[in-house]
XYZ file of C-alpha atoms in Angstrom:
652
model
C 39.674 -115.208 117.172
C 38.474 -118.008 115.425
C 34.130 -119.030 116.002
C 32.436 -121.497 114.611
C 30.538 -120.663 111.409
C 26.871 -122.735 110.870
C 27.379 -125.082 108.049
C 26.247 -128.186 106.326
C 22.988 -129.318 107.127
C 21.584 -127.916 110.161
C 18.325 -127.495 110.252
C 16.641 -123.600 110.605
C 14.823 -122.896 113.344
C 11.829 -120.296 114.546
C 14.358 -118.041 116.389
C 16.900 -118.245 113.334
C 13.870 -117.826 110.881
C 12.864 -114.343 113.305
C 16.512 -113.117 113.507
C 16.782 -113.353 109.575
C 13.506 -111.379 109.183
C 14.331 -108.838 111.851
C 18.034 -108.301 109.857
C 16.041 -108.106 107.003
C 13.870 -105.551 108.123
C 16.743 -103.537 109.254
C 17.066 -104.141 112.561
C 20.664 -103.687 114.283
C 22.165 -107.431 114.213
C 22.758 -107.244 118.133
C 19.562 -106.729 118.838
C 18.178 -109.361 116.239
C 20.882 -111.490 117.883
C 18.670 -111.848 120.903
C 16.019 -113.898 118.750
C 18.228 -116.482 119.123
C 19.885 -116.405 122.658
C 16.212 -116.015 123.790
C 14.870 -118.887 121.981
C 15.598 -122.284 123.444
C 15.199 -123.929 120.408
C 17.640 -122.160 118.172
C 20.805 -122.802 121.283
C 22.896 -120.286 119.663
C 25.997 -119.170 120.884
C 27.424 -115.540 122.142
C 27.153 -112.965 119.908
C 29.904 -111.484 117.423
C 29.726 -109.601 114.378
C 31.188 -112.051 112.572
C 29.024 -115.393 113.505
C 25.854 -112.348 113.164
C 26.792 -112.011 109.396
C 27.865 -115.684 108.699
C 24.620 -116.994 110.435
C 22.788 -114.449 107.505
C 24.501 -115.884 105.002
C 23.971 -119.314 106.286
C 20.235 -118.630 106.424
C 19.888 -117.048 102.982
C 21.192 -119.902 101.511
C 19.746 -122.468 103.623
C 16.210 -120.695 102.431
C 17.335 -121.188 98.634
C 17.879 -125.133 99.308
C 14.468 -125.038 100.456
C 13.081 -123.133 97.807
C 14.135 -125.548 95.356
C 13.136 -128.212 97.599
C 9.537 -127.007 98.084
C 9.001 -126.543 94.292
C 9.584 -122.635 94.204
C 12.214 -121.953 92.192
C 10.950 -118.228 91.777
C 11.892 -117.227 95.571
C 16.105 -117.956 94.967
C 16.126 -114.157 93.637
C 14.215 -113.070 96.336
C 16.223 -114.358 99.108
C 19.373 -113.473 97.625
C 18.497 -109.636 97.594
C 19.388 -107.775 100.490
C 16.831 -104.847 102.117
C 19.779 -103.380 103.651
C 20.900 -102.872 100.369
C 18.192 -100.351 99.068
C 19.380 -96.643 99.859
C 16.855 -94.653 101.517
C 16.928 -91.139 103.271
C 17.907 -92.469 106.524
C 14.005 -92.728 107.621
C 12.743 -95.219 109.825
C 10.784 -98.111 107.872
C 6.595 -98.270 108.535
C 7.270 -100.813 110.828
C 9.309 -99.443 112.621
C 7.432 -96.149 112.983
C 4.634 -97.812 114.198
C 6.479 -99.447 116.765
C 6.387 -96.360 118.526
C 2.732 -96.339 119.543
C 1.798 -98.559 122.391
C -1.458 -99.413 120.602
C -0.329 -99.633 116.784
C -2.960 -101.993 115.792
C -5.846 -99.812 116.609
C -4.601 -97.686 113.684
C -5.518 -98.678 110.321
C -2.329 -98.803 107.657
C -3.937 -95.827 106.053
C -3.775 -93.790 109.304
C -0.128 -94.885 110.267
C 0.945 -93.832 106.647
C -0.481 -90.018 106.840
C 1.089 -89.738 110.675
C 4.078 -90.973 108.748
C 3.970 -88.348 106.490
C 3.427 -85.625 108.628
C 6.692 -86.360 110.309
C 8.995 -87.221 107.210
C 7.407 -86.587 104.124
C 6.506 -88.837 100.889
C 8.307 -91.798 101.111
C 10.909 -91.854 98.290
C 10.554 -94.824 95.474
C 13.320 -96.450 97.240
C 11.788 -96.527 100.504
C 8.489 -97.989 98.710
C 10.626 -100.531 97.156
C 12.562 -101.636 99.946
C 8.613 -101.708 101.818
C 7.515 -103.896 98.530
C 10.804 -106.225 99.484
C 10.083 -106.634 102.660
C 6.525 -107.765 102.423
C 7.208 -110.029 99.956
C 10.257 -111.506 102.113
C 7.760 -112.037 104.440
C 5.184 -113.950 102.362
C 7.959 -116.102 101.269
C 9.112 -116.740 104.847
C 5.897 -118.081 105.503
C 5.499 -120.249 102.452
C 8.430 -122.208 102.971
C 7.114 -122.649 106.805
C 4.078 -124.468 105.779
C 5.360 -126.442 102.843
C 9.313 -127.884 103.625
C 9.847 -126.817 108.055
C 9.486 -130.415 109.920
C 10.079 -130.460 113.667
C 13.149 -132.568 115.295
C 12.794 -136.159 115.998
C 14.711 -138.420 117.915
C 16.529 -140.414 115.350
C 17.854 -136.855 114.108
C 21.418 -136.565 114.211
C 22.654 -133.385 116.381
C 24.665 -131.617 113.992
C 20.893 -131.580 112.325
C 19.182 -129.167 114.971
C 22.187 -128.000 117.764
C 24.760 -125.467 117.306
C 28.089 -126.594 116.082
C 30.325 -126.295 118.988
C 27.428 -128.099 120.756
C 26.943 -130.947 118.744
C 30.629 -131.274 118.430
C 30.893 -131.917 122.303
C 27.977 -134.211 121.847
C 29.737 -136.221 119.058
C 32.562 -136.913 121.008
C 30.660 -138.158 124.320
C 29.198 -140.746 121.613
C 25.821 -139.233 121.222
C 25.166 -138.513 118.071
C 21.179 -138.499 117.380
C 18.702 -136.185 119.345
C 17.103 -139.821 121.181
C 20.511 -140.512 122.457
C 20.978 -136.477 124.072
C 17.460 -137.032 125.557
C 18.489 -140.269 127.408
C 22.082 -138.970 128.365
C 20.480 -135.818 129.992
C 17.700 -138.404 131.516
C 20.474 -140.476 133.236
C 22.639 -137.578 134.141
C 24.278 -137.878 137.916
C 24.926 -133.999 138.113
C 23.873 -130.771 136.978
C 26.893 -130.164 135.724
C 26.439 -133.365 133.149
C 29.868 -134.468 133.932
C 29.712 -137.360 131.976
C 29.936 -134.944 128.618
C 33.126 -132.742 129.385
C 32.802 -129.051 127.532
C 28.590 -128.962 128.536
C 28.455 -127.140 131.618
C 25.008 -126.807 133.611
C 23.559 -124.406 131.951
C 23.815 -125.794 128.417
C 22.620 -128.784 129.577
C 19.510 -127.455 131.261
C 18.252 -125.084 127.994
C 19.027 -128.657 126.250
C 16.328 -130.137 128.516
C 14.039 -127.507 128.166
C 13.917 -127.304 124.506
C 13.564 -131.419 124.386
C 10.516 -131.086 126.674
C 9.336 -128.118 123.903
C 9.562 -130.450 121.000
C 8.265 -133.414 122.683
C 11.727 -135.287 122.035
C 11.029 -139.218 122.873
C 13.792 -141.254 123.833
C 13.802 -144.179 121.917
C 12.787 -148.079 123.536
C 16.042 -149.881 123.625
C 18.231 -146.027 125.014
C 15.532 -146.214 128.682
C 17.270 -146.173 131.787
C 16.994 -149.553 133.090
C 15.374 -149.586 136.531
C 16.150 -151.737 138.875
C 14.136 -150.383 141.961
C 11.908 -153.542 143.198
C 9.492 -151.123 144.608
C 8.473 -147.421 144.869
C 8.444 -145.374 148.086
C 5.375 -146.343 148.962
C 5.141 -150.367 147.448
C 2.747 -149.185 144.611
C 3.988 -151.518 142.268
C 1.837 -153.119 138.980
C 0.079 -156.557 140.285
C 2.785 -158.745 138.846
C 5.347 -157.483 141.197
C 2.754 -156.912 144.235
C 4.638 -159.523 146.929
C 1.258 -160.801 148.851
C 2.503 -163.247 150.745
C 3.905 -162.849 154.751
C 3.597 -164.084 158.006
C 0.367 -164.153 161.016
C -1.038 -161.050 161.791
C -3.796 -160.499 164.735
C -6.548 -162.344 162.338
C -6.138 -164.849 159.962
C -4.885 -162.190 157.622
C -1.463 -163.129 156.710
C 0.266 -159.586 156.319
C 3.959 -158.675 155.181
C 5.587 -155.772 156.836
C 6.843 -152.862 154.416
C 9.511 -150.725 155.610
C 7.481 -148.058 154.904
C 4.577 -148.382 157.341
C 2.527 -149.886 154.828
C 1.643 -153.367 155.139
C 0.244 -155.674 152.088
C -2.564 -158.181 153.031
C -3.103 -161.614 151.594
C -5.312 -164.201 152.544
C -5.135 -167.877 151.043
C -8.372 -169.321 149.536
C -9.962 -171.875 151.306
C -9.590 -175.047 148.726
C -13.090 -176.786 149.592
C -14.881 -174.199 148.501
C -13.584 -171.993 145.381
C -14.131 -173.507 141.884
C -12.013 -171.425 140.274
C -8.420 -172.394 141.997
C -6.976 -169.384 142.794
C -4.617 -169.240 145.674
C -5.150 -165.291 146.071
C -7.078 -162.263 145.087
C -3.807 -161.808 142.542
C -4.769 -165.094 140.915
C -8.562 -164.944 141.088
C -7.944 -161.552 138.865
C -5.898 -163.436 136.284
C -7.946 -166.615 136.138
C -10.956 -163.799 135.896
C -9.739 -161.915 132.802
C -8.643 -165.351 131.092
C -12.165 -166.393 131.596
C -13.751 -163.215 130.371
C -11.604 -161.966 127.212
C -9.520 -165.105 126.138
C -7.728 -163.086 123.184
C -9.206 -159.128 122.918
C -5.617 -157.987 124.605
C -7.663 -154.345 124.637
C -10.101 -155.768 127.176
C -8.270 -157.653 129.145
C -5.795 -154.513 129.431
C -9.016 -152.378 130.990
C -10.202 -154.907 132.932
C -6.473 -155.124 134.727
C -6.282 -151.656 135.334
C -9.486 -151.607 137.013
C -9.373 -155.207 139.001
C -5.369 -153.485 139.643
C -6.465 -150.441 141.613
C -8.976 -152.273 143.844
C -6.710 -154.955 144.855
C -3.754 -152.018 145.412
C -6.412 -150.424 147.539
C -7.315 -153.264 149.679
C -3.708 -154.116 150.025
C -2.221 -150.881 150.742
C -4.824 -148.689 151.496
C -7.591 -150.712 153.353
C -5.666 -153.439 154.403
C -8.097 -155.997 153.621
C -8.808 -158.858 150.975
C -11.542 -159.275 148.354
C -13.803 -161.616 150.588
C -13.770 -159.285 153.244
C -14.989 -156.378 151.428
C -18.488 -154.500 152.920
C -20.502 -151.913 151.203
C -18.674 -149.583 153.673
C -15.569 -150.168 151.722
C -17.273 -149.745 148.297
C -18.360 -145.994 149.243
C -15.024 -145.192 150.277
C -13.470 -146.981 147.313
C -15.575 -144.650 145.056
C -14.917 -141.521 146.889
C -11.185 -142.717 146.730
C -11.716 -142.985 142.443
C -13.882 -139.555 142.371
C -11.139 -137.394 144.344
C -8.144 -139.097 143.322
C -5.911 -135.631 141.661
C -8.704 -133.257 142.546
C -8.324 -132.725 146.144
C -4.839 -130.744 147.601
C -2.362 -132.424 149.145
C -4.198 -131.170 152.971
C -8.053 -131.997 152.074
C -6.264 -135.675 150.632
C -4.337 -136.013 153.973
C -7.920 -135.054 156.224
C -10.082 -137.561 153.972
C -8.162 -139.956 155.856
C -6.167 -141.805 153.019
C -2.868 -143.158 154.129
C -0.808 -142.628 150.846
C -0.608 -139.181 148.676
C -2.951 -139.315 145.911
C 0.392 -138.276 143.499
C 2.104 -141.411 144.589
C -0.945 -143.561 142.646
C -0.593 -141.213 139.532
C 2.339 -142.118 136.951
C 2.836 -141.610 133.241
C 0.700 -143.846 130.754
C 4.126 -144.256 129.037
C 5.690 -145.856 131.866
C 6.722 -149.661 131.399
C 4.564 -152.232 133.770
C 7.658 -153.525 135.185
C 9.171 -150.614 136.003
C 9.510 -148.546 139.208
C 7.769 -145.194 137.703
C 4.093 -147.128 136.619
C 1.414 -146.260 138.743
C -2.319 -147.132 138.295
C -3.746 -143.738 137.686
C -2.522 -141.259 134.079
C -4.549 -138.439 136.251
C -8.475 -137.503 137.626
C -10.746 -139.630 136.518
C -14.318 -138.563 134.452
C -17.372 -139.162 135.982
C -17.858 -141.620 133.098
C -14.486 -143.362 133.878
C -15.700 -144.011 137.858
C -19.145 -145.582 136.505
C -17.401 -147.837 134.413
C -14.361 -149.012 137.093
C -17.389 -149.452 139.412
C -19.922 -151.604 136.334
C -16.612 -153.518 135.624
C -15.938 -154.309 139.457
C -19.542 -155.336 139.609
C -18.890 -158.097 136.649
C -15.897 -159.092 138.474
C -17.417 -159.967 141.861
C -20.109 -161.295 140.444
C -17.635 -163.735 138.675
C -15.881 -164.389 142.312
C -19.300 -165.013 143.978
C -20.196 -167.904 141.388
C -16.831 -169.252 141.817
C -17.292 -169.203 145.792
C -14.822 -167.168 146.395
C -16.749 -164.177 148.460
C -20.219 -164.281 150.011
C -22.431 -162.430 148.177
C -21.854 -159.794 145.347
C -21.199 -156.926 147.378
C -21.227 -154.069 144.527
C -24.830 -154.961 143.408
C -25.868 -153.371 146.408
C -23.959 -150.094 145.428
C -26.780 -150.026 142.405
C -25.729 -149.574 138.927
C -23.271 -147.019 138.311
C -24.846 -144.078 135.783
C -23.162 -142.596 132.736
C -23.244 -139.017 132.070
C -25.305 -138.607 128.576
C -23.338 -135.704 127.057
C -24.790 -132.947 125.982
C -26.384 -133.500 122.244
C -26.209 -137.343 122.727
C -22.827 -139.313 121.627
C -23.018 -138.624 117.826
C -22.095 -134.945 119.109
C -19.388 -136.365 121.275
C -17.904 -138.641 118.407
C -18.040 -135.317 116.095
C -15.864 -134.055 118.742
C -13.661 -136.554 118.462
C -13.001 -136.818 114.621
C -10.631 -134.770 112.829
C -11.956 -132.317 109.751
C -10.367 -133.375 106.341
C -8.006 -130.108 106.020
C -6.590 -131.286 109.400
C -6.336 -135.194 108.163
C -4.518 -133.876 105.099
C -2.007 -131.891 107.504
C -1.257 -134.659 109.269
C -0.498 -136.984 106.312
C 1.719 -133.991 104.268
C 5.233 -134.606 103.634
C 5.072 -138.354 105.348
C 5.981 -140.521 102.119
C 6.278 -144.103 102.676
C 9.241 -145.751 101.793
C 11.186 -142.852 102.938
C 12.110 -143.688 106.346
C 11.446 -146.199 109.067
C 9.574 -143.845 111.785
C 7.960 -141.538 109.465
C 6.556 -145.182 107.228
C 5.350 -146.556 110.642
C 3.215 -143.350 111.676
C 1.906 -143.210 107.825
C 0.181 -146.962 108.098
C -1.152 -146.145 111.746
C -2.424 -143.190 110.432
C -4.155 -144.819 107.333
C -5.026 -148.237 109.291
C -7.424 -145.947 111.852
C -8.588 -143.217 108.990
C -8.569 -145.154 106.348
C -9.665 -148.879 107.284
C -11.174 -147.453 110.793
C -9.289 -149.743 113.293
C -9.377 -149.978 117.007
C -5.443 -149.456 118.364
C -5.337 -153.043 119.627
C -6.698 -154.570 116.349
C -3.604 -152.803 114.120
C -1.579 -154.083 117.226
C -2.835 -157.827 116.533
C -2.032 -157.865 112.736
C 0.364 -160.222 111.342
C 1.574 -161.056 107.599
C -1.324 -163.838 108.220
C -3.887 -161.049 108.441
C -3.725 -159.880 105.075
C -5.687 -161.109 101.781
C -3.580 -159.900 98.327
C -5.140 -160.365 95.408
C -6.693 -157.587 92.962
C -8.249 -155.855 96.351
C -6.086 -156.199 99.009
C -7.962 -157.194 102.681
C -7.299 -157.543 106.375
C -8.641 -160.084 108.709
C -9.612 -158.131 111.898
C -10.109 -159.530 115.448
C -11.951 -157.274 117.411
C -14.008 -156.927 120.521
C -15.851 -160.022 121.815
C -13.369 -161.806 119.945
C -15.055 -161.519 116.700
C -13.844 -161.335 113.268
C -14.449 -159.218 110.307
C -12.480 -158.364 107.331
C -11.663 -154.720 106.668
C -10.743 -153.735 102.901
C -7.516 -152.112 102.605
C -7.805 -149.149 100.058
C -4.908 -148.102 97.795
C -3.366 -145.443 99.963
C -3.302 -147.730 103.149
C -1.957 -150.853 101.181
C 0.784 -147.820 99.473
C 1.390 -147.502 103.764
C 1.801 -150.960 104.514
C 4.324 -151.939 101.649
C 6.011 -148.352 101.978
C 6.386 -149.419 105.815
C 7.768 -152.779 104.934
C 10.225 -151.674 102.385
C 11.441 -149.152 104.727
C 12.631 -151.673 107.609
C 13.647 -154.200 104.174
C 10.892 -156.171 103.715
C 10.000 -156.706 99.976
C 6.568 -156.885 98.262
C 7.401 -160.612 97.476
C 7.967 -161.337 100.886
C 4.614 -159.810 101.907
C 2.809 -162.137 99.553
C 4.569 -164.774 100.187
C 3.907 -164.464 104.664
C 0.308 -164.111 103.740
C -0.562 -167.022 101.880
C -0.108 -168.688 104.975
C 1.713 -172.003 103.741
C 4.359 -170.861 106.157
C 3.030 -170.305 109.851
C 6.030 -168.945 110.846
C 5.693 -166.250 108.079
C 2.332 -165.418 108.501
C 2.679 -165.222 112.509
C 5.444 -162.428 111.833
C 3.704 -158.888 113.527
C 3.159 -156.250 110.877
C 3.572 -152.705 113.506
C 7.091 -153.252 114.908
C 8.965 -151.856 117.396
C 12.543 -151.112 117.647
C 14.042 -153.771 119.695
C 16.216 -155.123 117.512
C 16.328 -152.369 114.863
C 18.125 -153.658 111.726
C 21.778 -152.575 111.152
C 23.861 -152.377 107.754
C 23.688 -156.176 106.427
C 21.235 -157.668 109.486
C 17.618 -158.591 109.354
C 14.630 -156.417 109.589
C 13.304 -155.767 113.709
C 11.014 -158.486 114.509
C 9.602 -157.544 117.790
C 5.610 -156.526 117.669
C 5.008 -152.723 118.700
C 3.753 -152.652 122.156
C 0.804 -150.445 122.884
C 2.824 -147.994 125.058
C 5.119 -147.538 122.489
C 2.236 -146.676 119.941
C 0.851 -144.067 122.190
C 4.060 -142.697 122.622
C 4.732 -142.335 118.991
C 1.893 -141.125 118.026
C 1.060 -138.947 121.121
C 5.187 -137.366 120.119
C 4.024 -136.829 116.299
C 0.267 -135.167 116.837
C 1.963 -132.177 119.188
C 4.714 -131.666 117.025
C 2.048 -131.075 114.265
C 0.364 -129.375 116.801
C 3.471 -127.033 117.696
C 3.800 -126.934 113.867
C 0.599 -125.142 113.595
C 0.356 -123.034 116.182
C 0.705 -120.123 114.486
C -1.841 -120.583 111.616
C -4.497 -122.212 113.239
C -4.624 -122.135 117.035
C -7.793 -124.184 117.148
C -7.031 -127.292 115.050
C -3.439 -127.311 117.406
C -5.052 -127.802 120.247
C -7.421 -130.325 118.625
C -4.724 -131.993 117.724
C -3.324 -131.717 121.125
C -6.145 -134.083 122.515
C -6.408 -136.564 119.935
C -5.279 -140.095 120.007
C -5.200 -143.114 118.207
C -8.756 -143.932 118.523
C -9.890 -140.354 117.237
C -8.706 -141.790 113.855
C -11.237 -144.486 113.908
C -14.328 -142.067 114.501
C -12.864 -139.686 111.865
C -13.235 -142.553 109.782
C -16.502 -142.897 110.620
C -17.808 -139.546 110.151
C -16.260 -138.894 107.282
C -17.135 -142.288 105.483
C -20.563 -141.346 106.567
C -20.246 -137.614 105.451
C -19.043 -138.874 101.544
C -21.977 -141.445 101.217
C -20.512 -144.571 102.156
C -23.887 -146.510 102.808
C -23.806 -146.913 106.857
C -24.337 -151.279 106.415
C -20.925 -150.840 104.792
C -19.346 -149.079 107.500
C -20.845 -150.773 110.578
C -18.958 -153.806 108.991
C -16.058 -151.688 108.811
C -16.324 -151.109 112.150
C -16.972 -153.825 114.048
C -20.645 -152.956 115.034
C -23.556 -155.316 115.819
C -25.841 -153.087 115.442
C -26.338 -150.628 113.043
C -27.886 -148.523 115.385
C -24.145 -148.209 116.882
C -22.971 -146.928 113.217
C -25.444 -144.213 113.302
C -24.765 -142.185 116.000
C -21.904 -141.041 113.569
C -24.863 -139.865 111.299
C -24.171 -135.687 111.229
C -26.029 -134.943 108.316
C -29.135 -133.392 109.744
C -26.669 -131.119 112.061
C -25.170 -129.925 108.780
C -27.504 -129.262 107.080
C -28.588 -127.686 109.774
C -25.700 -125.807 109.645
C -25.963 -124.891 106.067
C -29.530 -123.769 106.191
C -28.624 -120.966 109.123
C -25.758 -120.167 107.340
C -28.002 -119.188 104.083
C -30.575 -117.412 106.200
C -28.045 -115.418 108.106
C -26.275 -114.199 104.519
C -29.588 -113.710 102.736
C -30.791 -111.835 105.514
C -27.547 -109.954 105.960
């Protein structure tokens, strides 16, 4: 009966990497076997004696590639020897002997070895040598893990990562990268996945779950396209809010909504509003024009925020901007405080028409698509004062303009932040990475090497190393750069202001790596940024991949949106995370909550930390004050830190 034998590339996995140490600690192959049927990850297929042994030999050797790979030439003889080999006196290993005992590890080794004797004697010098081989195997095995083991990514190709008789079925239905699969099994009509003949339901299923386990991210241009005008209940981004309807009991002009919502919208009066808006809609736009002119960052926030209140009055309240009372303002910030925290019944008793997990999307989600919604989850204490300070701006704005009476969220009284504990320099601490983790993050990326793995290198560098905001390395173009013997960028930042940022030798290594890996040549570079061609030097350095080059075509030329960014960097932090579960639990999860703006207070703290004088990196940074800079100041904590330390040994 002829199976399919693993071959070629495919990449190992943990449950192949556990079945190869449990057959090399002697354990039947069957039961090894279930390593991989249990492990979502590995997608093995049935068990036979046959595909047992071949996948053993396909490991072995698949750990000597490595082993040259990774530099460690002196691990081929290793790998090649067998355990199973080594004659012994049909005795269970140590291992296996303490297996027995429910609580093994509350015996020492010592203790376990003198039980062991009592039973079967002095081990013989093969048994100790087979133990020697083992332990050793077992170093090795976790050598190569840390050094040469990356995690899947979309533009893998599935004979890479899925079993062969998988990936074959996968080839043929067209998909051939990991991406593709992800989107195929997103658009899929049933559970049988019909639409790839030979994957029945329940391959398809342990395909999804082990995708949502390595955080696979379907790539820009392979989204479903959505074509949904609205969502169930008309929560739709402002741009596709339709205001406008016909008379309804007041001078409210309301449209119905099949839904038993109903959207209010009430025309300006011309005579009096000097800004000329037509609607609360407009009056926002004309508002964050007026405010932040160019800082795309701000005048993102200030959408959001201005976005949920008029969704609110609209859907909600059923009322416009001028008509607001302080009545409305209370509920409005109950509505932000218990949005996600209350169940579904307490929601539905507050009163509030819609169910708070209608308003609460994925940050990923496109604007103009039918999945965006206004809230990523809860909102901090911190986050409510600040919707409620910006509000208070905004309506201030609106009552200068004529547009309402009165400012009606000064008479809410300023909204208070929450100090947290320590002050903020404790907070920003928090928030940096330590320089072992920073190192993790940056091993094995090379630039040059590869489009995706290039572009998260000179993110990575532009917030560590040059200590950019995510909207500022959004805003760079060729024209942003300064060559010369020091290479510089021209940063626009908040309050529209301008600074220039040097770009140290690693981060310029990024940048040209990242160009050269989508074809863009150091001449070129040069060339954009002198600036005698506007064209050029308007061209966006971060690109996305609408319009990802082919064989013979140009490079992409689309700028990288910020949803995309947090996607992509969001998708590479938890596979590092995943990564290092194992080996350090606590930077995982660190890693786990970071984002792109952690990367600019690491490189705060650790400029800081090294001895960069703190005028040099409030310039790096952006700051007006230098006051701002030093809340990054940690030194007296650790030396703080230090001092106990000594005490406690000294004393000890």
């Amino acid at each position: 009966m002829p199976t399919h034998v693993p071959a070629g590339r495919r990449a190992l996995t943990p449950g192949h990497i556990r079945f190869f140490r449990a057959a090399m600690d002697g354990v039947e192959l069957r039961r090894a076997w279930e390593y991989i049927e249990t492990d979502s990850m590995a997608l093995g297929e049935p068990y036979t004696p046959v595909l047992a042994k071949a996948t053993v030999h396909w490991i072995r050797e698949t750990l000597i590639a490595e082993s040259l790979s990774a530099g460690h030439p002196e691990l081929i003889g290793l790998f090649r020897r067998d355990p199973g080999l080594v004659k012994d006196a049909g005795k269970p290993s140590l291992e296996e002997f303490s297996a027995r005992f429910e609580h093994a590890d509350a015996f020492s080794e010592s203790e376990l070895m003198e039980l062991y004797t009592e039973e079967y004697g002095t081990a013989s010098k093969a048994e100790e040598r087979k133990s020697r081989l083992q332990a050793r195997l077992r170093l090795a095995f976790d050598l190569l893990e840390k050094s040469v083991r990356k995690p899947p990514r979309a533009q893998d190709p599935v004979d890479q990562w899925l079993a062969p008789h998988l990936a074959e079925h996968l080839r043929a239905a067209g998909l051939v990268t990991l991406g593709a699969v992800r989107a195929a099994l997103d658009k899929r009509k049933t559970p049988r996945w019909e639409e790839v003949p030979g994957i029945g339901e329940r391959w398809a299923d342990r395909l999804v779950r082990w995708m949502d386990d390595q955080v696979i991210v379907v790539p820009p241009e392979l989204l479903p396209v959505v074509t949904s005008n609205v969502s169930e209940f008309g929560i739709v981004s402002m741009g596709r809010l339709e205001l406008a309807g016909q008379e309804f009991e007041s001078d409210l002009l309301v449209s119905p909504s099949p839904f038993g919502i109903q959207s209010v919208w009430a025309p300006y009066p011309a005579a009096n509003n000097r800004i000329g808006a037509n609607d609360d809609k407009e009056s926002i736009e004309l508002w964050i024009k007026s405010v932040a002119p160019t800082n795309k960052n701000t005048q993102r926030a200030y959408r959001r925020i201005a976005e949920r209140l008029l969704l609110w009055c609209s859907l909600e309240r059923r009322t416009t901007f001028a008509e607001i009372k302080v009545e409305d303002c209370i509920h409005y910030r109950t509505w932000l405080t218990d949005m996600g925290r209350k169940t579904p019944e307490e929601w539905t008793l507050a009163g509030w028409k819609i169910p708070a997990e209608q308003w609460i999307g994925n940050r990923v989600a496109q604007r103009d698509t039918a999945e965006w919604r206004p809230f990523e989850g809860p909102l901090s204490k911190d986050s409510v004062a600040q919707d409620l300070q910006v509000l208070r701006s905004f309506f201030k704005y609106l009552d200068g303009g004529r547009v309402v009476d009165g400012n009606v969220w000064a008479l809410m009284g300023k909204a208070n932040f929450q100090k947290p504990f320590g002050g903020r320099d404790q907070q920003f601490v928090g928030r940096s990475l330590t320089l072992s983790q920073w190192k993790y993050l940056i091993e094995n990326l090379k630039a040059g090497e590869g489009e995706f793995e290039s572009r998260i290198l000179l993110i990575l560098w532009l917030g560590f190393g040059c200590g950019l905001r995510s909207a500022e390395m959004l805003s760079l173009t060729f024209g942003s750069i300064c060559t010369g013997e020091t290479w510089r960028l021209n940063v626009l930042g908040k309050g529209d202001k301008w600074r220039t940022v040097t770009l140290a030798l690693p981060a310029r290594n990024a940048l040209i790596g990242y160009m050269a890996s989508i074809g863009i040549s150091l001449e070129y570079i040069v060339r954009a940024s002198s600036g005698l061609d506007k064209e050029m030097a308007a061209e966006p350095i971060l690109r996305g991949q609408k319009g990802r080059r082919k064989e013979g075509r140009k490079a992409p030329s689309s700028a990288l949106s910020y949803a995309q960014m947090f996607r992509v960097l969001k998708a590479f932090l938890e596979a590092k995370a995943v990564a290092m579960e194992g080996s350090d639990p606590v930077s995982a999860a660190k890693l786990r909550e970071a984002s792109g703006h952690w990367l600019r207070h690491s490189f705060a703290t650790r400029a800081l930390q090294n001895g960069v004088p703190i005028n040099v990196v409030q310039k790096a940074l952006g700051h007006s004050s230098v006051s701002t800079t030093g809340r990054y100041l940690t030194a007296e904590a650790a030396h703080m830190d230090q001092e106990m330390e000594r005490f406690a040994a000294e004393s000890s």
